[in-house]
CSV table of C-alpha atoms in Angstrom, one decimal:
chain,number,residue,atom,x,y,z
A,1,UNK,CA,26.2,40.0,-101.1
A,2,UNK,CA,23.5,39.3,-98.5
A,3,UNK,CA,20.1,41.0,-98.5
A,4,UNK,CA,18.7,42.9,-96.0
A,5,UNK,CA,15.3,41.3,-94.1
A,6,UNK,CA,14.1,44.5,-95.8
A,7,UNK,CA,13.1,42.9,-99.3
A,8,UNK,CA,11.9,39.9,-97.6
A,9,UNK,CA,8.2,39.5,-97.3
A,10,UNK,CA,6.6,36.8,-95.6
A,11,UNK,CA,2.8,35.7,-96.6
A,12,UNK,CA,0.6,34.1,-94.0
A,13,UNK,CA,-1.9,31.7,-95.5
A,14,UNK,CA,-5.5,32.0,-93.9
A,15,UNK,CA,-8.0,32.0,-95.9
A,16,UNK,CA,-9.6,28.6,-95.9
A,17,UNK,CA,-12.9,28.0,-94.5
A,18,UNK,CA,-11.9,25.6,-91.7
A,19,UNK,CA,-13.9,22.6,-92.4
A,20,UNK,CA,-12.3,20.1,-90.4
A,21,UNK,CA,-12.7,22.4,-87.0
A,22,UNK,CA,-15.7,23.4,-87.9
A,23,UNK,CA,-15.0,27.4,-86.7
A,24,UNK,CA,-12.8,30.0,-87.6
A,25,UNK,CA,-9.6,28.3,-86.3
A,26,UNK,CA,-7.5,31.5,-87.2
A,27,UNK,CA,-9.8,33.1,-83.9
A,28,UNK,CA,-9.3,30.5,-81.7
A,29,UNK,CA,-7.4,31.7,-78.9
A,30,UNK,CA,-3.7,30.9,-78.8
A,31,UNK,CA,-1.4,31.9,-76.1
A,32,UNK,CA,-1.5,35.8,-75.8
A,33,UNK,CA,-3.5,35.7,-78.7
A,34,UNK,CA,-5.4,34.0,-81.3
A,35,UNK,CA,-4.3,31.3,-83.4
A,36,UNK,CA,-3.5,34.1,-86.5
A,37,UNK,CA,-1.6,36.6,-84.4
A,38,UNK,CA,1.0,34.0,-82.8
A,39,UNK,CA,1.2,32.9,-86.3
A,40,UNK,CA,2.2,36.6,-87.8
A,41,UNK,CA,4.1,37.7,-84.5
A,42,UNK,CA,7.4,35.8,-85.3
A,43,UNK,CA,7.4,37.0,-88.2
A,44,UNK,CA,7.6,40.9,-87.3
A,45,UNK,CA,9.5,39.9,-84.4
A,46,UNK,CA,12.3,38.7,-87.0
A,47,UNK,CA,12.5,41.9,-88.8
A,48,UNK,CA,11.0,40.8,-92.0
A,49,UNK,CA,10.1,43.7,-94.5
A,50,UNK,CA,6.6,43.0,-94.8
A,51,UNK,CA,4.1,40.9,-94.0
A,52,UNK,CA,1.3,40.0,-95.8
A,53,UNK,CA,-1.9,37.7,-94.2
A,54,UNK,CA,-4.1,36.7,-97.3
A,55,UNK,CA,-8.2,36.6,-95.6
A,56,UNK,CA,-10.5,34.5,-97.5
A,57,UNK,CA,-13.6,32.9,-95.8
A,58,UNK,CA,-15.1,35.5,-93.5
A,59,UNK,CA,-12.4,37.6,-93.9
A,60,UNK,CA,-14.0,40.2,-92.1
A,61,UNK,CA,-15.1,38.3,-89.1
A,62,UNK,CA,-11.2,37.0,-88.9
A,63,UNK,CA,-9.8,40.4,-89.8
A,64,UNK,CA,-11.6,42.7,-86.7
A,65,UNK,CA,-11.3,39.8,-84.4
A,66,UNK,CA,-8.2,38.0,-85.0
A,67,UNK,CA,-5.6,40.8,-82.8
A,68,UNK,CA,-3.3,41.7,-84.6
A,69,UNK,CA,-1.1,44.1,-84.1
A,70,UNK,CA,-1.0,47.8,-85.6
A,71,UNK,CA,2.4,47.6,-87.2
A,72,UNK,CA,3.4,49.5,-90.5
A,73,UNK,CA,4.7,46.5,-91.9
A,74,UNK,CA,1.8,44.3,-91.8
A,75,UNK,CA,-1.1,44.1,-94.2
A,76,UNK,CA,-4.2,42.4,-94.6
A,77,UNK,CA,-5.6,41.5,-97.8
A,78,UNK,CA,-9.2,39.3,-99.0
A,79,UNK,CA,-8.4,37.0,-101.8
A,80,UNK,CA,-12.0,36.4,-103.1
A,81,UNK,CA,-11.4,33.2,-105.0
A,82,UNK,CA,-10.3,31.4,-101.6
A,83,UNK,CA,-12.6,29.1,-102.2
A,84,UNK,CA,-10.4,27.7,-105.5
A,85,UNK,CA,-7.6,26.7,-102.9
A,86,UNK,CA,-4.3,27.8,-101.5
A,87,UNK,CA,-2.6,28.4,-104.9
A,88,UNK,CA,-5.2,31.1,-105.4
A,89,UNK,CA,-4.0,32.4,-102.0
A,90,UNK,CA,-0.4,32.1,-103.1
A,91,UNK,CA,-0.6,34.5,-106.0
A,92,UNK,CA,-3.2,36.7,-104.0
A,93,UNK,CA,-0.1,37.5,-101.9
A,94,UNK,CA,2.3,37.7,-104.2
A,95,UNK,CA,0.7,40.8,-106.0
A,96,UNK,CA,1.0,42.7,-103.0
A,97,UNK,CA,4.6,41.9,-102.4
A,98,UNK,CA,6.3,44.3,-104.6
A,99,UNK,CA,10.0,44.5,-105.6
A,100,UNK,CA,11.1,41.9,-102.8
A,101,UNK,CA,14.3,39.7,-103.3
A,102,UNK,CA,12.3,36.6,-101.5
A,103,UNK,CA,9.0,35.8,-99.8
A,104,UNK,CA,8.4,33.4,-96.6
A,105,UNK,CA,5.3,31.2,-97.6
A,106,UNK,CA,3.9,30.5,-94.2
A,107,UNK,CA,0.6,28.7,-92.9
A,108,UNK,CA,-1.9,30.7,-90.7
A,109,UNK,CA,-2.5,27.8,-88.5
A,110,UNK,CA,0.9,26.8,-87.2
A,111,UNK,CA,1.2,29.2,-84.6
A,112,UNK,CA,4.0,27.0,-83.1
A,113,UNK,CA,6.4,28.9,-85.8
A,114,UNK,CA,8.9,31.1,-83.4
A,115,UNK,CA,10.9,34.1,-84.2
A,116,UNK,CA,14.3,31.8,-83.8
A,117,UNK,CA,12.8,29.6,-87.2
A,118,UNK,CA,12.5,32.6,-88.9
A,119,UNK,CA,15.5,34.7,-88.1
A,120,UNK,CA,17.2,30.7,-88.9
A,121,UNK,CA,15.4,30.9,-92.2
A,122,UNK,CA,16.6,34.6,-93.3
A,123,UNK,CA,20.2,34.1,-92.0
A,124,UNK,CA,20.1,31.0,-94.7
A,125,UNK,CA,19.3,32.8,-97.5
A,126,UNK,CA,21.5,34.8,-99.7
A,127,UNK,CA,20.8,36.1,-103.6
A,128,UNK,CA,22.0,32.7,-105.4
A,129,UNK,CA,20.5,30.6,-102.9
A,130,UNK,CA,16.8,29.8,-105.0
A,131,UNK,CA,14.8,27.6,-101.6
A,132,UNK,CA,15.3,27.9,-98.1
A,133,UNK,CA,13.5,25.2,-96.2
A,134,UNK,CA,13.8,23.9,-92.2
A,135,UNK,CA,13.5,20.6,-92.1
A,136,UNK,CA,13.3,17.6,-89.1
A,137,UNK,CA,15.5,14.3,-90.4
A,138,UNK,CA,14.9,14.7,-94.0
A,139,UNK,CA,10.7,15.9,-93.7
A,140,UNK,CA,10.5,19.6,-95.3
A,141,UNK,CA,8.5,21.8,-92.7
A,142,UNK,CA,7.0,25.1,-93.0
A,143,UNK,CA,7.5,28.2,-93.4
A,144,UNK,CA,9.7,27.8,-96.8
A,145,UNK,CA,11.9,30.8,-98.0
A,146,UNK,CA,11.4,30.8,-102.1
A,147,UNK,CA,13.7,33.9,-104.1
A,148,UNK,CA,12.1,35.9,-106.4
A,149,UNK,CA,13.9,33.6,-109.2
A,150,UNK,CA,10.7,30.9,-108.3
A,151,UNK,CA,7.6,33.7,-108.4
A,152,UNK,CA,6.6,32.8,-111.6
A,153,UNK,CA,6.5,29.0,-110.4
A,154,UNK,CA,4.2,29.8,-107.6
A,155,UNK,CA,2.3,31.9,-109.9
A,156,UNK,CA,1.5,28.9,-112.2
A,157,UNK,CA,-0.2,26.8,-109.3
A,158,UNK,CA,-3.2,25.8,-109.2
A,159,UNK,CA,-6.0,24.2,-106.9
A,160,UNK,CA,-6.0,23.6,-103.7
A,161,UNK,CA,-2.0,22.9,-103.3
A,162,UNK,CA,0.7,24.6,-102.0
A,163,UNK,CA,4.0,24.9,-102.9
A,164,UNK,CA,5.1,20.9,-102.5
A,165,UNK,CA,6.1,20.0,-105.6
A,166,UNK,CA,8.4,23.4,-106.0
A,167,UNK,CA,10.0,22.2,-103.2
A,168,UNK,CA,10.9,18.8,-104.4
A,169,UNK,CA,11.9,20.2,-107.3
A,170,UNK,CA,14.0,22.2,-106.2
A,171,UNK,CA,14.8,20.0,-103.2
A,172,UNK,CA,18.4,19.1,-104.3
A,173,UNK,CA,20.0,22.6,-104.4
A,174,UNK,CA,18.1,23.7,-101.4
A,175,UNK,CA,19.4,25.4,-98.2
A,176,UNK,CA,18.1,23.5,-95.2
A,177,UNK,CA,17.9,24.7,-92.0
A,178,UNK,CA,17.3,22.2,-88.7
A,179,UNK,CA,14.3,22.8,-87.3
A,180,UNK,CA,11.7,21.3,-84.8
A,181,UNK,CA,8.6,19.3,-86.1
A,182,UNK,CA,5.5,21.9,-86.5
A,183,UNK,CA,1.7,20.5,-86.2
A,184,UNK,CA,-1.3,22.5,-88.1
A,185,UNK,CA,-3.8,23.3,-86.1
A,186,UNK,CA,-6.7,21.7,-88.6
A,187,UNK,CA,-9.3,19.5,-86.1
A,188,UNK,CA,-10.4,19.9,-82.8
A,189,UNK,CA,-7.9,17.4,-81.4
A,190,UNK,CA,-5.3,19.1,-83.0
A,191,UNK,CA,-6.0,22.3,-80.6
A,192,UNK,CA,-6.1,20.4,-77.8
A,193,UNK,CA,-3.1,19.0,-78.3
């Protein structure tokens, strides 16, 4: 039995403070856009259920000026212990998901993410399928489909990691889905590029 993209949710990671660039790289402008709205776009484009964007550092700054769109399905929320690191983010999104079969876990600042990856990623999936990663050769890449079977395993991170070592340990009974490379968009050079 296949689930609908109904009880899917995908969370978008952004709450970091930006360090390496210096500025709110979530605002920077990014196609149509900023940097955070081409990275939630695909997502609704897709037809996921929900979509959640977890705010941290100046979440109110990024929030009123990062465009993004009025949609039902999309919700913003502050997780005020960003500064403890993304597994703080993780579970901040994760309590707002409710009664979904499977979440995307999905970086704020790859904006290169397209509607095609995700749609890709949600065709993969079905109930007794646990991980759902696109990968280039054999290099995991982002965003990562995990079934609600693995919730309690993101719940127990910690720090300032993300959902790696689920993924290798799960790794072997993955689903994998061919997909282009991805870069983050962390240092100046990197949005030039």
């Amino acid at each position: 039995m296949k689930a609908g993209t109904d009880q899917i949710a995908s969370i978008i990671l952004a709450a970091g403070a930006s360090k390496r660039m210096g500025r709110p790289k979530m605002l920077l402008p990014y196609r149509a856009g900023t940097v955070l709205s081409s990275a939630v776009a695909p997502h609704l484009e897709a037809g996921v259920g929900r979509v959640i964007v977890v705010l941290g550092h100046r979440a109110d700054e990024v929030r009123s000026a990062a465009g993004l769109p009025a949609d039902p399905r999309l919700t913003t929320v502050v997780n005020v212990d960003w500064a403890e690191g993304m597994a703080s983010s993780i579970r901040r999104g994760l309590e707002e998901c409710g009664e979904v079969s499977a979440v995307l876990l999905a970086l704020g600042d790859q904006p290169g993410v397209d509607a095609a990856r995700v749609k890709a990623l949600l065709a993969a999936w079905t109930p007794d399928v646990r991980l759902v990663v696109p990968v280039h050769g054999d290099r995991a890449s982002h965003p990562v489909l995990f079934a609600r079977s693995l919730f309690s395993e993101l719940r127990d991170l910690r720090g300032d990691v993300g959902a790696r070592e689920i993924v290798r340990r799960y790794w072997p009974q993955a689903a994998r889905v061919t997909a282009p490379p991805l870069a983050d968009i962390d240092t100046e050079e990197d949005y030039r590029a």
